């Protein structure tokens, strides 16, 4: 990221004007439960509108898919495999934001025919900007970042098993603990991808893979030297119609994670995601 990057400039501006002024300053009527356990705030909606308008000015030929626009009209997601598509998560970690705590972040990605080509993740509280372009590496606050794989230590894994039925969650986590040190997920994909890129964790695991949660982070992780694949080992694409993602700091750790999490005793089938709890 450089100061001349118009997308990064737009994201910072929206965060400064719309998101941060409402952090720890939301009225009860400005927080809505759009689905059970799924919150949206006035800041989410206003930030997405401002980001959408700004991205259209930067590249008007690209479609725009935003989390809140898709919640209002699911057909917006039909464009996900199109020629040029902006993908926006205006506030990832809305539950934290609404409660007046961090982490939360702004995520924007640019994709072509289902393949992510550029990505931005911004932490407004830290002022930390992560940026990647396919083939160009990952930058955090303008500094190139390469994942460091720790030697002779158990990899750290943050597994998003919230949506698993309770018995399956317990089985998967018990199996994972045989190979990894388990830590809680941050309940914010923006933070989890940044932590992986900064070598704080070595493994991530998701069942639900909505585009706005993973488009930006997946490219950041890959360009920093990490490995991002579907549970069945196939490359992650926005338009593949699949669910489930396994993330790792490198290919060898990904192989270890896959062998561990999909061992017979774990009870998971990489080709058939479990029902949601």
XYZ file of N, CA, C and O in Angstrom, residues 10 14 18 21 31 45 51 55 71 79 95 101 104 107 122 137-138 140 154 179 190 227-228 230-231 248 253:
108
model
N -9.593 5.635 0.085
C -11.045 5.585 0.276
C -11.402 4.872 1.577
O -12.235 5.352 2.356
N -13.443 6.534 4.732
C -14.735 6.024 5.215
C -14.637 5.638 6.686
O -15.548 5.902 7.481
N -17.050 7.777 9.008
C -18.311 7.081 9.272
C -18.194 6.045 10.386
O -19.074 5.957 11.245
N -16.321 7.537 14.257
C -17.160 8.428 15.068
C -18.311 7.704 15.779
O -18.819 8.216 16.789
N -28.564 -0.281 16.254
C -28.077 -1.664 16.207
C -29.279 -2.561 15.963
O -30.238 -2.555 16.728
N -24.090 0.066 7.363
C -24.858 0.408 6.168
C -24.336 1.684 5.510
O -24.205 1.753 4.281
N -18.411 3.217 0.561
C -17.394 2.418 -0.120
C -17.854 2.045 -1.530
O -17.076 2.118 -2.482
N -15.812 3.103 -4.797
C -15.209 2.082 -5.657
C -15.739 2.188 -7.083
O -15.001 1.941 -8.042
N -27.655 -8.848 1.874
C -28.664 -9.188 2.886
C -30.033 -8.656 2.478
O -31.059 -9.301 2.706
N -23.514 -11.890 -9.209
C -22.406 -11.319 -9.986
C -21.039 -11.805 -9.532
O -20.020 -11.381 -10.089
N -20.269 -7.595 15.685
C -20.621 -7.901 17.078
C -19.686 -7.164 18.037
O -20.119 -6.595 19.048
N -16.047 -2.736 21.355
C -14.713 -3.318 21.552
C -14.126 -3.698 20.194
O -14.823 -3.775 19.192
N -12.216 -5.218 14.920
C -13.111 -5.189 13.766
C -12.315 -4.576 12.630
O -11.269 -3.954 12.847
N -12.966 -4.688 4.956
C -12.358 -5.581 3.972
C -12.919 -5.286 2.584
O -14.136 -5.221 2.392
N -8.352 -3.264 6.584
C -7.961 -2.114 7.401
C -8.522 -2.250 8.800
O -9.713 -2.523 8.990
N 2.934 -9.826 -3.742
C 3.243 -9.937 -2.325
C 2.232 -9.223 -1.446
O 1.286 -8.595 -1.930
N 2.439 -9.342 -0.142
C 1.581 -8.711 0.855
C 2.348 -7.622 1.577
O 3.498 -7.816 1.972
N 2.008 -4.789 4.819
C 1.286 -4.310 5.999
C 1.899 -2.978 6.377
O 3.094 -2.893 6.669
N 4.689 -26.640 18.435
C 3.369 -27.037 17.955
C 2.724 -25.845 17.248
O 2.685 -24.747 17.805
N -2.457 -32.329 17.533
C -1.389 -31.809 16.675
C -1.123 -30.324 16.853
O -0.061 -29.842 16.450
N -11.199 -10.479 9.578
C -10.176 -9.479 9.275
C -8.988 -9.629 10.213
O -7.824 -9.563 9.796
N -1.063 -20.896 2.660
C -1.781 -21.861 1.830
C -3.270 -21.765 2.146
O -3.668 -21.845 3.318
N -4.091 -21.589 1.111
C -5.547 -21.462 1.247
C -6.197 -22.448 0.308
O -6.034 -22.350 -0.919
N -9.815 -25.272 -0.229
C -11.058 -25.866 0.248
C -10.742 -27.140 1.037
O -9.644 -27.677 0.978
N -11.729 -27.619 1.788
C -11.526 -28.830 2.573
C -11.119 -30.015 1.696
O -10.400 -30.907 2.144
N -3.379 -22.260 6.223
C -2.152 -22.616 6.947
C -1.012 -21.710 6.529
O -1.048 -21.066 5.473
N 2.265 -27.460 6.586
C 1.353 -27.333 7.728
C -0.086 -27.566 7.288
O -0.885 -28.141 8.036
